[in-house]
Short mmCIF file of C-alpha atoms in Angstrom, two decimals:
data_model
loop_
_atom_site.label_atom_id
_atom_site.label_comp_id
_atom_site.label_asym_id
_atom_site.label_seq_id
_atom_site.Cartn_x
_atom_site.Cartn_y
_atom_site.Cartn_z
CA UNK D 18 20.01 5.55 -1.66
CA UNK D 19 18.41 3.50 1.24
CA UNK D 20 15.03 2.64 1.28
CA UNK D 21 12.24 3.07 3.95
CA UNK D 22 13.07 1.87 7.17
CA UNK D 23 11.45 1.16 10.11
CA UNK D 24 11.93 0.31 13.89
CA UNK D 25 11.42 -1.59 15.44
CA UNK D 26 11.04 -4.25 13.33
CA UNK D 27 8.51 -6.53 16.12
CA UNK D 28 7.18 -5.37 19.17
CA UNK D 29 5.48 -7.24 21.61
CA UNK D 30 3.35 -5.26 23.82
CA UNK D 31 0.84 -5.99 27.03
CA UNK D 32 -2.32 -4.39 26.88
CA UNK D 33 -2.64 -1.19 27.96
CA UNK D 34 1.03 -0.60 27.53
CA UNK D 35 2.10 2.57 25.19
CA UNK D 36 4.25 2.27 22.01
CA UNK D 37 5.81 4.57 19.65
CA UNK D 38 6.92 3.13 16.24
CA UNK D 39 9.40 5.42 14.13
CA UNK D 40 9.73 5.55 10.06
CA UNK D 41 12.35 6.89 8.30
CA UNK D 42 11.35 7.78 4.57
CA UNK D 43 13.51 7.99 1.68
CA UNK D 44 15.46 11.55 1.42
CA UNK D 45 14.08 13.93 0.12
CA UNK D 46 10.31 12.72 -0.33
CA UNK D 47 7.81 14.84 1.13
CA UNK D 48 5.29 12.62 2.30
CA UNK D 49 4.53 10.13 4.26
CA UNK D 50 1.74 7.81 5.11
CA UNK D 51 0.75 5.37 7.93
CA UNK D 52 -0.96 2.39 6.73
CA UNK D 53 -2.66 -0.75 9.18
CA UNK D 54 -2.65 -4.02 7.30
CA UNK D 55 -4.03 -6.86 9.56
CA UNK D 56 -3.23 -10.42 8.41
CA UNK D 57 -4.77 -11.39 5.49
CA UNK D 58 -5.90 -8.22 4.52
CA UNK D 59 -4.52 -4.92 2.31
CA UNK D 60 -2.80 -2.37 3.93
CA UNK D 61 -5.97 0.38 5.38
CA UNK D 62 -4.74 4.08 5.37
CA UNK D 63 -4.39 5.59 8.79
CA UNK D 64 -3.03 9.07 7.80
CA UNK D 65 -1.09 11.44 5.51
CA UNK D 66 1.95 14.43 6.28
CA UNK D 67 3.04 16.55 3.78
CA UNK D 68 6.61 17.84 4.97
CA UNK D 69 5.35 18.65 9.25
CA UNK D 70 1.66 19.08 8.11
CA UNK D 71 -0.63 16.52 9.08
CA UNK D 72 -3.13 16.56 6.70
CA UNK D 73 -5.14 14.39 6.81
CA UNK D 74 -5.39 11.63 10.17
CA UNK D 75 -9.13 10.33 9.23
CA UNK D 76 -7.80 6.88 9.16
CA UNK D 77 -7.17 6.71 12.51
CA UNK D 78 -8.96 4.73 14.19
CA UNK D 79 -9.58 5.94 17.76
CA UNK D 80 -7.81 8.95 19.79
CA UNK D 81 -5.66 6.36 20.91
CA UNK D 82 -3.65 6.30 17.85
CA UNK D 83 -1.59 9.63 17.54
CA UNK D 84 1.28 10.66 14.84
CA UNK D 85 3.75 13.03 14.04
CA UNK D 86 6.32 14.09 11.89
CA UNK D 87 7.30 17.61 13.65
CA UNK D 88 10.82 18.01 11.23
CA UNK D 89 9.49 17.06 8.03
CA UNK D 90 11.47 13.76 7.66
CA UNK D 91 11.31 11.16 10.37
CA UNK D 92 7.50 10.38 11.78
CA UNK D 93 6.37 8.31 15.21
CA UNK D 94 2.96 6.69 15.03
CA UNK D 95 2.30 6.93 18.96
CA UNK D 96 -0.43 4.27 20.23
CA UNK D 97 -1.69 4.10 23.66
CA UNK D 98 -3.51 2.09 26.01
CA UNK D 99 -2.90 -0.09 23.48
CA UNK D 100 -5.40 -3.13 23.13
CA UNK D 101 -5.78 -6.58 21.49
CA UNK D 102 -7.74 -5.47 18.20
CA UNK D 103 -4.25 -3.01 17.76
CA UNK D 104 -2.18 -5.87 16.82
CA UNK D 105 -1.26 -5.58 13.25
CA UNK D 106 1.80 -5.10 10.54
CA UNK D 107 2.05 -1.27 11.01
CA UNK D 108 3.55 0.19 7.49
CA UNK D 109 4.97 3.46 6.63
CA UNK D 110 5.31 4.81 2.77
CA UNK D 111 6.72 7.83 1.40
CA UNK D 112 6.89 9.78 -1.87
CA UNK D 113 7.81 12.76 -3.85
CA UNK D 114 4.70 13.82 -4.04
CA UNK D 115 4.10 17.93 -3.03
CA UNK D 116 1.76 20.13 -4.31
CA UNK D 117 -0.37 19.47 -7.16
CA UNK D 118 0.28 15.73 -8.62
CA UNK D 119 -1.25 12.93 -6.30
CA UNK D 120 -0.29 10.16 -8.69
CA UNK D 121 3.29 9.40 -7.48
CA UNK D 122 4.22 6.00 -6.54
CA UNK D 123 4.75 5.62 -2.47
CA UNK D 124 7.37 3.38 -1.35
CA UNK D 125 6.95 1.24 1.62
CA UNK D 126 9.02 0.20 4.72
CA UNK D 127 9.11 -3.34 6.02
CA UNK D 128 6.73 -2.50 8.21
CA UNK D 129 6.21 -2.95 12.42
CA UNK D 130 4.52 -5.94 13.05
CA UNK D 131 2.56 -5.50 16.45
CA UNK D 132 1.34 -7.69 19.17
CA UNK D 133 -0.73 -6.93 21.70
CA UNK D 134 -1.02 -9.43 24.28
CA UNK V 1 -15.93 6.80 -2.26
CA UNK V 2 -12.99 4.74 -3.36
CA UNK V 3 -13.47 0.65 -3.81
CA UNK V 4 -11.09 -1.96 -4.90
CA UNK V 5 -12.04 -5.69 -5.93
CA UNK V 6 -9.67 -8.06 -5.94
CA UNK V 7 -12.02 -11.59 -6.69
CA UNK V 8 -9.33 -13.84 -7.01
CA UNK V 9 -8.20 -14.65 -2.95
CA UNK V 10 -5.67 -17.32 -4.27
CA UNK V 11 -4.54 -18.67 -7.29
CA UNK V 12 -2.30 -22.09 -8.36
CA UNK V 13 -0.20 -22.36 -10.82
CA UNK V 14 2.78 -24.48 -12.20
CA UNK V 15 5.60 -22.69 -13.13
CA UNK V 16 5.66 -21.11 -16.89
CA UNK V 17 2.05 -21.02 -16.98
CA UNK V 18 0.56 -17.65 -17.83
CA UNK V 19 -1.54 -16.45 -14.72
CA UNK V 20 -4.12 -13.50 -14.94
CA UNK V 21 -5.08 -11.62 -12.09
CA UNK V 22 -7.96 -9.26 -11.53
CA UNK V 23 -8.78 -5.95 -10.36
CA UNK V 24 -11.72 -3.69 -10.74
CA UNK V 25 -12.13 -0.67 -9.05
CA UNK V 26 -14.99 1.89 -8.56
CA UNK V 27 -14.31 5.65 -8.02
CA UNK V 28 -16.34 9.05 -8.73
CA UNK V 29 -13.41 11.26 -9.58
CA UNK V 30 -11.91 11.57 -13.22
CA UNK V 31 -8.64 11.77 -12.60
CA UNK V 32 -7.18 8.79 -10.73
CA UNK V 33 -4.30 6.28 -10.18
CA UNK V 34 -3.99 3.06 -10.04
CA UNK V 35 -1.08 0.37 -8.91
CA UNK V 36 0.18 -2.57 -8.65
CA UNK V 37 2.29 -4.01 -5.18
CA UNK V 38 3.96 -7.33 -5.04
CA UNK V 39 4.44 -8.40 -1.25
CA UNK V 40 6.51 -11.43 -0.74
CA UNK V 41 7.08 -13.49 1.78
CA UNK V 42 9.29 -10.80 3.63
CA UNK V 43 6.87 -8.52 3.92
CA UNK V 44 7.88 -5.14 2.39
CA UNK V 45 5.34 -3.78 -0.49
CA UNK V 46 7.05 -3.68 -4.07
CA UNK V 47 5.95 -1.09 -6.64
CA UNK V 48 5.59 -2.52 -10.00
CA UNK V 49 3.32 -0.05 -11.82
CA UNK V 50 1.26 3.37 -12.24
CA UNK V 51 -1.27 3.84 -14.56
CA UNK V 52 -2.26 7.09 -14.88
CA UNK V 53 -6.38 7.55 -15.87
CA UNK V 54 -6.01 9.57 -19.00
CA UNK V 55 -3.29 7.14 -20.02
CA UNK V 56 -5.21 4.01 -21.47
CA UNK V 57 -2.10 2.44 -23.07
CA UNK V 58 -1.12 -1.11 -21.93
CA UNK V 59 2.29 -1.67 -20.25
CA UNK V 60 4.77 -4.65 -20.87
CA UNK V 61 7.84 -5.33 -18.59
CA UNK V 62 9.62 -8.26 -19.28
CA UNK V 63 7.34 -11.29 -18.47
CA UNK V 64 4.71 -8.23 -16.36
CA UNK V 65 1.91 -6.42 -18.68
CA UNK V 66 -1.17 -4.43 -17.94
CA UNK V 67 -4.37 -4.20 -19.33
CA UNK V 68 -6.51 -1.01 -18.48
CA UNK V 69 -9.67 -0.89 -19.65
CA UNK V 70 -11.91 2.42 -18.50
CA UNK V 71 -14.98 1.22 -19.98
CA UNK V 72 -15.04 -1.86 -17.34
CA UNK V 73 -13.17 -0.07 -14.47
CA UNK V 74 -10.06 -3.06 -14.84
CA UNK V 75 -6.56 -2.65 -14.54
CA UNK V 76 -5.65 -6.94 -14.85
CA UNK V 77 -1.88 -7.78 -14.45
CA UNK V 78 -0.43 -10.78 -15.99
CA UNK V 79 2.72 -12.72 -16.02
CA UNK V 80 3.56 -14.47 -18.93
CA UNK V 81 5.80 -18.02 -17.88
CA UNK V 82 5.52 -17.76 -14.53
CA UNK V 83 8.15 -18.59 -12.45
CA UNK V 84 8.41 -19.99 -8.60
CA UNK V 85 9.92 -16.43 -7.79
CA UNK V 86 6.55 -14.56 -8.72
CA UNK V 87 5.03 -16.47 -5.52
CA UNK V 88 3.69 -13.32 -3.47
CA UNK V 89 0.32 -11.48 -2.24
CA UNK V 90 -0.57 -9.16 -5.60
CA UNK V 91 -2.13 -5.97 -4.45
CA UNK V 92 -4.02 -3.57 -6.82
CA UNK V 93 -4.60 0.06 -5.33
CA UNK V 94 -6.06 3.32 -6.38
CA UNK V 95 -6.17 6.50 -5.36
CA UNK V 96 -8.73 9.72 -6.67
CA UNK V 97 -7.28 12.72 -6.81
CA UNK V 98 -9.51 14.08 -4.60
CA UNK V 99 -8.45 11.98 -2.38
CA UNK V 100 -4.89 11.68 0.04
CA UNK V 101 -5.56 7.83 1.02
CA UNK V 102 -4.51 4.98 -1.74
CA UNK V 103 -7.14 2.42 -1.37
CA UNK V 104 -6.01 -1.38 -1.64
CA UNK V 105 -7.75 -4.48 -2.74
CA UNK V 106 -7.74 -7.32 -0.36
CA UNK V 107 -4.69 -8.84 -2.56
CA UNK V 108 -4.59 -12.25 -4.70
CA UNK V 109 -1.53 -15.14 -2.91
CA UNK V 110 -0.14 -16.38 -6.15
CA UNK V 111 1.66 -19.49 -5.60
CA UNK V 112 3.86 -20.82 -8.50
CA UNK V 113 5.18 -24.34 -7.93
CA UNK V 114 7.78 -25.98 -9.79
#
């Protein structure tokens, strides 16, 4: 089966400008998660959907940064206004994880490298 | 509070040497994971390994093992020959159970040259 994907791949946007990246997890995993890595750093946890719950967003960094997943599959990380200290690789993950056992492995997309100019 | 120290920023090797690297992690919960992501040049984040905390056994895979030791908060990954295709970023990550975020180390650049 395919992978995590992500679009798009680059974006390039001016400041103040809003974007929406999309992530498409692996069938059948119920969650997702939206991570920030900036360069030379790990990837920093934005926030967490099992199926269409959002539960947990306290990675986000300002009310700028807004995501969704409102079917339980694909998600949007929404940013807007967007400004200089956004730009980043933005990465989405997903696993089988559900109720109960945290420990599952998450597999990541190639990410949404974004540049705020 | 979840923490993740990776000391090692970059390491040089020539290819088939062994190479070590470190991570040592601090967390309050009992039950916790811990992995292993190889990103490459491309990019994308590749799972190598879970390590479950009430599971202290080491791991081999090939020319990949993994040494957990609870008693020094270390889960150390080392490949044995290395070889010019091992050149990546080497992140170590945990996550509590109490916990939905999976906190990374800063990552080790492993470069292997031939």
């Amino acid at each position: 089966g395919a992978g995590v994907s992500q679009s798009p791949r680059y974006k390039v946007a001016k400041r103040g400008q809003d974007v929406a990246l999309r992530c498409d997890p692996i069938s059948g995993h119920v969650s997702l998660f939206w991570y920030q890595q900036a360069l030379g750093q790990g990837p920093e946890f934005l926030t967490y959907f099992q199926n269409e719950a959002q539960l947990d967003k306290s990675g986000l960094p300002s009310d700028r940064f807004f995501a969704e997943r409102p079917e339980g599959s694909v998600s949007t990380l929404k940013i807007q206004r967007t400004q200089q200290e956004d730009s980043a690789v933005y990465l989405c993950a997903s696993s089988l994880e559900g109720e109960g056992f945290r420990g599952y492995e998450q597999y990541f997309g190639p990410g949404t490298r974004l540049t705020v100019t | 509070a979840q923490k993740v120290t990776q000391a090692q920023t970059e390491i040089s090797v020539v290819e088939k040497e062994d190479v070590t690297l470190d991570c040592v992690y601090e967390t309050r919960d009992t039950t916790y994971y811990l992995f292993w992501y190889k990103q490459p040049p491309s990019g994308e984040l590749v799972f190598l390994i879970r390590r479950n905390s009430f599971d202290e056994q080491n791991e081999i895979s090939g020319r990949y093992s993994w040494n957990f030791q609870k008693s020094t908060s270390s889960f150390n990954f080392t490949i044995t020959a290395s070889q010019v295709v091992d050149s990546a970023v080497y992140f170590c990550a945990l996550r509590g159970r109490s916990n939905n975020d999976m906190r990374f180390g800063a990552g080790t650049r492993l470069t292997v040259k031939p």
